[in-house]
Short mmCIF file of C-alpha atoms and ligand atoms in Angstrom, two decimals:
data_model
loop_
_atom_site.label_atom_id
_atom_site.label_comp_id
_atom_site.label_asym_id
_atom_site.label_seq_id
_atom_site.Cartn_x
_atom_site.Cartn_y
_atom_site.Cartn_z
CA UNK A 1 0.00 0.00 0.00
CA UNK A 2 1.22 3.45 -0.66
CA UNK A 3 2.33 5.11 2.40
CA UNK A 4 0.64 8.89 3.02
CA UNK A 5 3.05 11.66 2.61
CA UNK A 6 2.69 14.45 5.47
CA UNK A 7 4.40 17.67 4.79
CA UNK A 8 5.22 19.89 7.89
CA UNK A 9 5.80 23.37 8.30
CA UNK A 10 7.63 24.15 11.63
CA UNK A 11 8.80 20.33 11.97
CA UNK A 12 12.26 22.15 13.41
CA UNK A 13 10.16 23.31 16.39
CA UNK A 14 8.44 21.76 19.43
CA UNK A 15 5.62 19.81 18.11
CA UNK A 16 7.14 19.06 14.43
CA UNK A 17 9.37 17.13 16.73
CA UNK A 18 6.72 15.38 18.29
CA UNK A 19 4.40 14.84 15.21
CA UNK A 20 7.21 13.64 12.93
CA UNK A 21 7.79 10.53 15.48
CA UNK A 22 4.12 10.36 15.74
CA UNK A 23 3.78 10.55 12.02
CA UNK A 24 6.34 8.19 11.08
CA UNK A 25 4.95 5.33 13.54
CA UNK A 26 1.89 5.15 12.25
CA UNK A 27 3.94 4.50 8.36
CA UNK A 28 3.85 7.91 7.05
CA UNK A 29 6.23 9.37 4.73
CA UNK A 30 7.35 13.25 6.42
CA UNK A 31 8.85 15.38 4.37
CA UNK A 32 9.42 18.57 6.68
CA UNK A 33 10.39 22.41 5.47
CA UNK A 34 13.04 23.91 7.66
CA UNK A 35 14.36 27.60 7.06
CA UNK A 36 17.79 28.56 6.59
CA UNK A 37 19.73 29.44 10.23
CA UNK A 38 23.23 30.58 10.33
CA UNK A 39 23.71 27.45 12.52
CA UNK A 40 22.26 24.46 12.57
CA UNK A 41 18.79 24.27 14.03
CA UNK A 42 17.61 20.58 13.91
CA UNK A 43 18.62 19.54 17.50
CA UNK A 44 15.20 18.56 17.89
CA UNK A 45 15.09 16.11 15.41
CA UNK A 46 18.43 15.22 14.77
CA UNK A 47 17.53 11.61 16.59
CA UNK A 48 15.10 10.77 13.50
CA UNK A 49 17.68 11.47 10.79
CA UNK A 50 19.64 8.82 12.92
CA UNK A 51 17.14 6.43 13.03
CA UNK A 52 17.61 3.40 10.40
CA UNK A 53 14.22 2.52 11.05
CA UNK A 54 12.92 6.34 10.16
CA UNK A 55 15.61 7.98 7.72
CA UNK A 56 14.40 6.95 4.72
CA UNK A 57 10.71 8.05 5.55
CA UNK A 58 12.06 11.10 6.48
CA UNK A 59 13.46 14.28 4.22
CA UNK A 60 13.93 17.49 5.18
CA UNK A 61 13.54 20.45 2.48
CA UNK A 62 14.76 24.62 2.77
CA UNK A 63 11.39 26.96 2.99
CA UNK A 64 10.30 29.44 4.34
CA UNK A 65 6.70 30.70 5.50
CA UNK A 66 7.23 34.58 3.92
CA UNK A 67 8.40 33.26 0.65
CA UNK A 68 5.42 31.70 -1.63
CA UNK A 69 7.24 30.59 -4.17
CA UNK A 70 8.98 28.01 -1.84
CA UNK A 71 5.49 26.88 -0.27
CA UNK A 72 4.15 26.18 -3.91
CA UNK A 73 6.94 23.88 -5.14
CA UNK A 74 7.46 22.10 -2.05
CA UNK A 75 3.85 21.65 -2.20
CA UNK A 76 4.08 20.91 -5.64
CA UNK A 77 7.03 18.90 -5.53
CA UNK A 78 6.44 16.07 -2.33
CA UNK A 79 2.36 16.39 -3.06
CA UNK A 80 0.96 15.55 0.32
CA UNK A 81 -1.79 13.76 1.36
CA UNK A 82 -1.87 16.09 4.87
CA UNK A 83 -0.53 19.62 5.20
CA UNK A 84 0.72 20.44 8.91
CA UNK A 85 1.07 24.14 9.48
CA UNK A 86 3.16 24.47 12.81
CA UNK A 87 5.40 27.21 11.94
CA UNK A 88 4.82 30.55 13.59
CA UNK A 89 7.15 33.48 15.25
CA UNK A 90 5.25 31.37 18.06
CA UNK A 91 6.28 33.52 21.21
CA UNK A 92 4.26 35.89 22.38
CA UNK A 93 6.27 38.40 24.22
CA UNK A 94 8.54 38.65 21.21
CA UNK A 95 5.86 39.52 19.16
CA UNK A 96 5.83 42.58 20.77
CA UNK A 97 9.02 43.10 19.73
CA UNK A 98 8.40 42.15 15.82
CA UNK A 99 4.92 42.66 15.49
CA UNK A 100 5.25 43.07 11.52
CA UNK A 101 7.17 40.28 11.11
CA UNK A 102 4.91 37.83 13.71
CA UNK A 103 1.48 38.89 11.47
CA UNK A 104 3.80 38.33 8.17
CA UNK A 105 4.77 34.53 9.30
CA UNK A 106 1.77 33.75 11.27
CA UNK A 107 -1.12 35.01 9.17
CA UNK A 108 0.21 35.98 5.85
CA UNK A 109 2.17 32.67 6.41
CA UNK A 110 -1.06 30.65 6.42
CA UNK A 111 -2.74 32.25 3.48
CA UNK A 112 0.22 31.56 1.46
CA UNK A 113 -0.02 27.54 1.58
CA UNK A 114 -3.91 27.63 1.56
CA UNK A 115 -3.25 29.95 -1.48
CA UNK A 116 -0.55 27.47 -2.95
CA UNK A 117 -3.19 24.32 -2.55
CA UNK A 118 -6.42 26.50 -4.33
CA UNK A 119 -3.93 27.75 -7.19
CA UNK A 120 -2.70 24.03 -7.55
CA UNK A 121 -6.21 23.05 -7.73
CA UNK A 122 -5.50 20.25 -4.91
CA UNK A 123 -8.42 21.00 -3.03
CA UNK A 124 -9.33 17.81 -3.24
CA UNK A 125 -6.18 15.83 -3.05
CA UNK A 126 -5.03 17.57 0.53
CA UNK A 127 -6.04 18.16 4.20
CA UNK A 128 -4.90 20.75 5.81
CA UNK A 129 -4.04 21.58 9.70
CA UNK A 130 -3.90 25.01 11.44
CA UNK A 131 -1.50 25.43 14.33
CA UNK A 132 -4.37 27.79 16.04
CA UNK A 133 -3.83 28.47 19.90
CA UNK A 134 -5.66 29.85 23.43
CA UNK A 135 -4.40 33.17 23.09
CA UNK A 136 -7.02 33.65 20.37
CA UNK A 137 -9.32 34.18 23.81
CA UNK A 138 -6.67 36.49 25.20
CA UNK A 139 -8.94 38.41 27.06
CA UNK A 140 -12.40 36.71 27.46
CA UNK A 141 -14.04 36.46 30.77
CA UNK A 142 -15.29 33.19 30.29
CA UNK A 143 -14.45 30.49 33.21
CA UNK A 144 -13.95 27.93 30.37
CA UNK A 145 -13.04 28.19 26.64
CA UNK A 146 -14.81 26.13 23.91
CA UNK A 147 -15.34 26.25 20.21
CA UNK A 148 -17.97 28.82 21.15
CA UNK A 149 -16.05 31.25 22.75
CA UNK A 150 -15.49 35.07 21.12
CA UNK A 151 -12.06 36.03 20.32
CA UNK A 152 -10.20 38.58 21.84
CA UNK A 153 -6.44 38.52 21.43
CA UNK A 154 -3.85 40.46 23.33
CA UNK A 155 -1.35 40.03 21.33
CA UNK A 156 0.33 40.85 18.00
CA UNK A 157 1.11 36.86 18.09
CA UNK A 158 -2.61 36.24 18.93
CA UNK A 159 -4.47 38.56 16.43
CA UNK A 160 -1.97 37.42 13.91
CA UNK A 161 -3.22 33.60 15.01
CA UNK A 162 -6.89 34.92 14.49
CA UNK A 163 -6.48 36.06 11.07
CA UNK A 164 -4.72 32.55 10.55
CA UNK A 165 -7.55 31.09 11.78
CA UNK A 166 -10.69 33.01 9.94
CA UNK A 167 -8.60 32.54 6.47
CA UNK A 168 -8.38 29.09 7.33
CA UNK A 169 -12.10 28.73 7.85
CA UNK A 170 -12.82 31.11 4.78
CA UNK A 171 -10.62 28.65 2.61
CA UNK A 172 -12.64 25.74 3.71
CA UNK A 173 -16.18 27.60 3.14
CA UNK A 174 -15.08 29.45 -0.12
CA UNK A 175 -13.03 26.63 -1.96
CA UNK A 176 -13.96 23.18 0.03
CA UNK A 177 -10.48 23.06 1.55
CA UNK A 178 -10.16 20.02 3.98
CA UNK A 179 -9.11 22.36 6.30
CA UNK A 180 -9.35 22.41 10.21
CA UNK A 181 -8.38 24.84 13.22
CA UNK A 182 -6.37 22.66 16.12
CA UNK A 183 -6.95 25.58 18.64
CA UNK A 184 -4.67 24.44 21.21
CA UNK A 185 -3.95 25.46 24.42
CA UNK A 186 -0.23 25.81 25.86
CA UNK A 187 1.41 22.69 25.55
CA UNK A 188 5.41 21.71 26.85
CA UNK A 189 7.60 19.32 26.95
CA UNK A 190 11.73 18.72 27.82
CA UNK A 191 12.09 19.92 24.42
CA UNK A 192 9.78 23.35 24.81
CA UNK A 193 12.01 26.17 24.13
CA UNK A 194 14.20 27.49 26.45
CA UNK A 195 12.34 30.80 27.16
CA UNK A 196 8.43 29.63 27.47
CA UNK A 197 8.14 29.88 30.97
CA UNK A 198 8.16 26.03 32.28
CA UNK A 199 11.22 24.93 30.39
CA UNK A 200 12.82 28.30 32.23
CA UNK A 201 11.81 27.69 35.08
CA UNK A 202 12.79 23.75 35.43
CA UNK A 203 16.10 24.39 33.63
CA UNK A 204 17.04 27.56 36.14
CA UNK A 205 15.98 25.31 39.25
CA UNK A 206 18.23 22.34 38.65
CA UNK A 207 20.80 25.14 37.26
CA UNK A 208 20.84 26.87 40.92
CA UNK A 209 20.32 23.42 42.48
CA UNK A 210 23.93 21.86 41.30
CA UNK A 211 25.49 25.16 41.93
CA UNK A 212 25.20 26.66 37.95
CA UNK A 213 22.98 29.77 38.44
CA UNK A 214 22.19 31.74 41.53
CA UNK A 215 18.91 32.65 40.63
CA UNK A 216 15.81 32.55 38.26
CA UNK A 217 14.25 35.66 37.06
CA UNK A 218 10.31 35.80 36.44
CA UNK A 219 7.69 38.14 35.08
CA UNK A 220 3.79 37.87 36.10
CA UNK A 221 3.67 34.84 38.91
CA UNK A 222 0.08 35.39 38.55
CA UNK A 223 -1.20 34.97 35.11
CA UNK A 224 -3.15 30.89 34.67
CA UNK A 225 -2.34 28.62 31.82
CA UNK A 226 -4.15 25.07 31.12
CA UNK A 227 -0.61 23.54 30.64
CA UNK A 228 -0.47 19.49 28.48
CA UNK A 229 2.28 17.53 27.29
CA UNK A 230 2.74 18.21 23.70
CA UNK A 231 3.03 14.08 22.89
CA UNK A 232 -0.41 13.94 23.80
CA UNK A 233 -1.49 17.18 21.48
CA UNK A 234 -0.13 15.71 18.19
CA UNK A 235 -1.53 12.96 18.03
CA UNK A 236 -5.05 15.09 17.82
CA UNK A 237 -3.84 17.37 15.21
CA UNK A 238 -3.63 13.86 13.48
CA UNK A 239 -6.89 12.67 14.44
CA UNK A 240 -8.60 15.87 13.06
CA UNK A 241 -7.93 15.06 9.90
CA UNK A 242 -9.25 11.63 9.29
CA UNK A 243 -12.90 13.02 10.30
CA UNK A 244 -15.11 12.65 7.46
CA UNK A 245 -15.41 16.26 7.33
CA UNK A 246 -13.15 19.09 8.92
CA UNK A 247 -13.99 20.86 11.61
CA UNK A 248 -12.15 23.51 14.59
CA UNK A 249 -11.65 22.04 17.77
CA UNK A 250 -10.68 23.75 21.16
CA UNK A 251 -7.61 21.04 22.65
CA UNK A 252 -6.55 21.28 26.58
CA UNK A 253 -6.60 19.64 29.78
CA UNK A 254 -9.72 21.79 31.89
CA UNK A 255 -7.10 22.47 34.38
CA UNK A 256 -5.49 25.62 35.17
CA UNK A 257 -2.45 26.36 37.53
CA UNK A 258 -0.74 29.75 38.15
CA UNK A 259 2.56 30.27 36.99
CA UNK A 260 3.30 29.98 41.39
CA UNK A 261 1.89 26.94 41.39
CA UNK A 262 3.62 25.55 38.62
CA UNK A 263 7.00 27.07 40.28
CA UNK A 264 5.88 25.06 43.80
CA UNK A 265 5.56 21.93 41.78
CA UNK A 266 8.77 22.09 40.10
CA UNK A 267 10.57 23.11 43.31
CA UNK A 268 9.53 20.55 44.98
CA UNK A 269 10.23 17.14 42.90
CA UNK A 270 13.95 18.66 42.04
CA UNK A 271 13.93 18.53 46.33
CA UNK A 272 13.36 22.73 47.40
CA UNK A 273 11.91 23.67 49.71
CA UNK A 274 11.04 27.48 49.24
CA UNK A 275 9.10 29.83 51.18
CA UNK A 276 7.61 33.11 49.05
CA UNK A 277 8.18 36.53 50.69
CA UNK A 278 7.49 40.40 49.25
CA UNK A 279 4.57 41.28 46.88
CA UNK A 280 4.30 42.87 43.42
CA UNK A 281 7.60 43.25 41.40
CA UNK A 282 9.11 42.73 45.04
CA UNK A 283 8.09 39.05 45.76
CA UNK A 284 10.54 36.20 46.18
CA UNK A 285 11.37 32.53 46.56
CA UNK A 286 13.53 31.23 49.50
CA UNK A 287 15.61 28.72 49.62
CA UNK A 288 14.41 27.36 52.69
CA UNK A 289 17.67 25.70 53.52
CA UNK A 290 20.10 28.39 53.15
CA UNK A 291 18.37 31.14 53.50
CA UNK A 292 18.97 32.29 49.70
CA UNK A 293 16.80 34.19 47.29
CA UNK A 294 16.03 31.71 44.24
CA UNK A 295 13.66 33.55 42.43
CA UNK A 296 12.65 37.18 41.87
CA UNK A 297 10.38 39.21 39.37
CA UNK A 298 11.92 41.50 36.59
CA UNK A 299 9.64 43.91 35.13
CA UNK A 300 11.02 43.00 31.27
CA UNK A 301 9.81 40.07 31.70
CA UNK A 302 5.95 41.71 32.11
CA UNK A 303 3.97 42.05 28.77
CA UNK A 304 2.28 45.10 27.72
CA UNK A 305 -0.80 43.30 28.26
CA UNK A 306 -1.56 39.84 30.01
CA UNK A 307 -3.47 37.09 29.20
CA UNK A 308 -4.18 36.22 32.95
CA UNK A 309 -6.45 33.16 32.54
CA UNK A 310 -6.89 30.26 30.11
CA UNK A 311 -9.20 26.91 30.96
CA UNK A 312 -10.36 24.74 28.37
CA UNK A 313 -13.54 22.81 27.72
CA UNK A 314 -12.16 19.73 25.11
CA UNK A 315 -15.98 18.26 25.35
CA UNK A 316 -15.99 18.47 21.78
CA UNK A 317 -12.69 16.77 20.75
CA UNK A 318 -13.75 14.35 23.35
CA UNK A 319 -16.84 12.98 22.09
CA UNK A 320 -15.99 13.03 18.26
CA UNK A 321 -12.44 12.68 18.22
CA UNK A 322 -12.44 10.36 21.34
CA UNK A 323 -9.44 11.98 22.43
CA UNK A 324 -8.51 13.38 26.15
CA UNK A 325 -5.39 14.23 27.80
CA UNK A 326 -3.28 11.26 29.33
CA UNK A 327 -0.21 13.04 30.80
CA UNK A 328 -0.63 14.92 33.99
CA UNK A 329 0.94 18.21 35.10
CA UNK A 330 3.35 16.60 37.88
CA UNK A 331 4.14 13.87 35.24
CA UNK A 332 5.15 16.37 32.76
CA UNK A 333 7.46 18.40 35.41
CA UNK A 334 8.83 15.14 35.96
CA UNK A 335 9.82 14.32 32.24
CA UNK A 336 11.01 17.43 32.20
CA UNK A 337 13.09 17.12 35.77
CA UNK A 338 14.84 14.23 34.02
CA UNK A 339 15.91 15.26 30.75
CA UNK A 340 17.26 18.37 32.26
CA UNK A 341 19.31 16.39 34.70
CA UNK A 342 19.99 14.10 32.07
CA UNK A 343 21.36 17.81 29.72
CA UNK A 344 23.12 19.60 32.13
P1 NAP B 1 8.13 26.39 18.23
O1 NAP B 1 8.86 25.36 19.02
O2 NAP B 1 8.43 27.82 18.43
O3 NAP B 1 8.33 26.02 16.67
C1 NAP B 1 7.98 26.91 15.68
C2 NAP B 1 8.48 26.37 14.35
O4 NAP B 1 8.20 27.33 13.31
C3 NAP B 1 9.99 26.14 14.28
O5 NAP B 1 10.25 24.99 13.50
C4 NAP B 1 10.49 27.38 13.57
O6 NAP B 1 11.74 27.22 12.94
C5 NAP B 1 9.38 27.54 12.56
N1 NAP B 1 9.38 28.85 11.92
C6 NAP B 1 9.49 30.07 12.51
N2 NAP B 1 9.48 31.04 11.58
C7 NAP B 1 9.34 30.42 10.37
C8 NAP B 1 9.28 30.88 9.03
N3 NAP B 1 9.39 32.17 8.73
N4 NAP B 1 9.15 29.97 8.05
C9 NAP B 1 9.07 28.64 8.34
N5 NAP B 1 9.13 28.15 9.59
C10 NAP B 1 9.28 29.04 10.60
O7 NAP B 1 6.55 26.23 18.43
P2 NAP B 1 5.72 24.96 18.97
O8 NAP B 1 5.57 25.09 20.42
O9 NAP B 1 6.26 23.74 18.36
O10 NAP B 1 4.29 25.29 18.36
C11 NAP B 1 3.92 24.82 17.06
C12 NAP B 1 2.79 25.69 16.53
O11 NAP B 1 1.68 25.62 17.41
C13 NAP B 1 3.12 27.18 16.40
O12 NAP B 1 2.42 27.67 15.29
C14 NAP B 1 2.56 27.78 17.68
O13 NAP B 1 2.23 29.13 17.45
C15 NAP B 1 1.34 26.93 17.87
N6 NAP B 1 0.90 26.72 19.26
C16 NAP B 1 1.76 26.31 20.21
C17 NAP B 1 1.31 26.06 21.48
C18 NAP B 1 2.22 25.60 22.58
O14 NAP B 1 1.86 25.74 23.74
N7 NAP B 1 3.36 25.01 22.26
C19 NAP B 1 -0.05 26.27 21.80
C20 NAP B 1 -0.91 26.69 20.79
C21 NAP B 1 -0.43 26.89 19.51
P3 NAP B 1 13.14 27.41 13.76
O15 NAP B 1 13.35 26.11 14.49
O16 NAP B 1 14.11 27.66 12.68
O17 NAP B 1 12.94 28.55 14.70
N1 GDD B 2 8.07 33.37 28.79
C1 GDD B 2 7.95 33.80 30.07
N2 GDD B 2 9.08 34.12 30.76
N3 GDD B 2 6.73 33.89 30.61
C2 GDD B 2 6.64 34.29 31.91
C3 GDD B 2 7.76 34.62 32.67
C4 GDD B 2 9.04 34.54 32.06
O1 GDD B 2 10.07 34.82 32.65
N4 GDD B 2 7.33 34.96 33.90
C5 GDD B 2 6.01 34.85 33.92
N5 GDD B 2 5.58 34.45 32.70
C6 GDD B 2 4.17 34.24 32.32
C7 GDD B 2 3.74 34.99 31.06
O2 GDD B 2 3.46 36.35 31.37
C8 GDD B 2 2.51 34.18 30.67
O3 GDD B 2 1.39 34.62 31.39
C9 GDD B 2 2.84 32.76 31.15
O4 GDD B 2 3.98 32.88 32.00
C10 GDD B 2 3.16 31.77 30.04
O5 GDD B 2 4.15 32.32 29.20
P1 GDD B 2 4.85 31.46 28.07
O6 GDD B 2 5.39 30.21 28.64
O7 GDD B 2 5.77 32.38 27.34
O8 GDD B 2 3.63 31.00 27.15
P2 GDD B 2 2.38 31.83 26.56
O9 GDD B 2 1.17 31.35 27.33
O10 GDD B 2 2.64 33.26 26.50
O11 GDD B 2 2.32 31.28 25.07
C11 GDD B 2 2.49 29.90 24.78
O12 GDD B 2 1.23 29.27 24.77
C12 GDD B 2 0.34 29.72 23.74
C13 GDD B 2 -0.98 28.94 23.91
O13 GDD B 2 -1.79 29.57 24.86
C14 GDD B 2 3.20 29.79 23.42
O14 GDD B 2 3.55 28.44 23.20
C15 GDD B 2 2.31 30.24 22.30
O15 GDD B 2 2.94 29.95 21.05
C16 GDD B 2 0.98 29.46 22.39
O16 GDD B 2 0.10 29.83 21.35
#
């Protein structure tokens, strides 16, 4: 039998680490489009390439999201059964920063391949996925976030993800695009990058613990994110698109933690014990032990605006995608606790 052929925008990053493995299990052919770095920026998948069993399933090909003319003949070239698009200027702070160039990649990125797949008239021939996120809801007051819920980004990152994700629906209404909106809410792993904030914090806990960093600087301890494992994420962009017809679908755990509460997890499987003192810009983490200050806020690491609260309601991914969550928060830190240990 033919194997399918993925193609994967982003497959350098987080989850186009993830879904290649995922991908490639289940007898896939991934071809994946990574951009030109001045070094080399395939750590994360640098253990596929090595794998006899995966290499030859497995190609890599130069692209770039701001350049159509490489989306259309990759497109055209490796003709894939399912387009993945997970590559985005994907933090948010920074998008402050390069708010031109985060609405060029992000949105403008998007139209381009759903405008490569209607001009190659393979409307027919290709699914397509939409890396969409939670900070779509930015700032709705809503206790939970479904399918349902109104937009309201605070963010150049998350109105660039919204225009991503109406063109993405318009595509589907306008030309019958397979096409479907993964709106996902933040999801880590040991190989998150190193400035999201759990993959900071667990890497500048064990750094102080074995004597490598004094201390660990932090923005907004307040602000609540519905945190899953990002194994468990891809394998639901996968299952969205062998529905019979494409749909958008809100993907997180219904729990919620404070980026505290997360810290007091961490802390305590790598074996702190810290006690929080001070308030505002002013509040700290004690080593309990030594009497040492682990952890203090830095106003650059405060956004312009916050996004203090994400919860998700997967009830619809659950009942027609049969899909929930299986790795828990304090399993996650763990995974993370060891690979770090592991890196040092
Ligand atoms: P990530 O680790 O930051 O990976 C982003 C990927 O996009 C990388 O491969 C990056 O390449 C690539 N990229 C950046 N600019 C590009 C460009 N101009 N052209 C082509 N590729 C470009 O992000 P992630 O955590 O894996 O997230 C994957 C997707 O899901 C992103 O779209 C993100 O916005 C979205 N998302 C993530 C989460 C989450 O919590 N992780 C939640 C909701 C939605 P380099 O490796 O060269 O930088
Ligand atoms: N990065 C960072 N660094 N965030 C901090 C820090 C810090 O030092 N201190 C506090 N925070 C707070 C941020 O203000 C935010 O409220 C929260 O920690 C999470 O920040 P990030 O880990 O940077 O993630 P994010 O929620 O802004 O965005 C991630 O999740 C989105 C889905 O909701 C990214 O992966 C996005 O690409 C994704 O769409």
């Amino acid at each position: 039998m033919k194997k399918k052929i993925a193609l994967i925008f982003g497959v350098t990053g987080q989850d186009g680490a993830y879904l290649s493995k995922f991908l490639l299990n289940k007898n896939y052919k991934v071809y994946g489009i990574k951009r030109r770095s001045s070094i080399i920026n395939t750590q994360r998948i640098d253990d596929i390439y090595k794998d006899i069993n995966y290499k030859s399933n497995f190609l890599l090909f130069y692209g770039d999201l701001t350049d159509s003319s490489s989306i259309l003949n990759l497109i055209k070239k490796t003709k894939p059964d399912e387009i993945y698009n997970l590559g985005a200027q994907s933090h948010v702070q920074v998008s402050f920063e390069v708010p031109e160039y985060s609405a060029e990649v992000n949105g403008l990125g998007t139209l381009r391949i759903l405008e490569a797949i209607r001009s190659l008239n393979y409307q027919k021939k290709v699914k397509f996925y939409q890396a969409g996120t939670s900070e779509m809801f930015g700032r709705t007051k809503e206790k939970f976030h479904n399918e349902k819920t109104p937009f309201y980004p605070a963010s150049p990152y998350g109105v660039s993800k919204c225009f991503a994700h109406w063109i993405t629906v318009n595509y589907r209404e306008a030309y019958d695009i397979y096409a479907c909106n993964g709106i996902l809410f933040n999801h880590e792993s040991p190989i998150r990058g190193e400035t999201f904030v759990t993959k900071k914090i667990i890497q500048g806990l064990i750094r102080i613990k074995d004597g490598y960093q004094k201390k660990l600087f932090l923005g907004n301890l307040y602000a609540k994110r519905d945190w899953g494992h990002a194994r468990d994420y891809v394998e639901v962009m996968w299952k969205m698109l062998q529905q019979k017809k494409p749909d958008d679908y809100v993907i997180g755990t219904g729990k919620t933690f404070t980026i505290k509460e997360f810290v007091n997890k961490a802390a305590k499987q790598i074996g702190f014990k810290i006690k929080w003192v001070g308030k505002g810009i002013g509040e700290k983490a004690i080593n309990v032990e030594n009497k040492k200050i682990i952890i203090e806020c830095r106003k650059r690491y405060f956004r312009p605006v916050e996004v203090d609260y994400l919860k998700c309601n997967a009830q619809k991914a659950k009942k027609l995608l049969k899909w929930s969550p299986k790795i828990s928060l304090d399993n996650l830190i763990n995974e993370m606790i060891e690979y770090e240990l592991q890196h040092l």
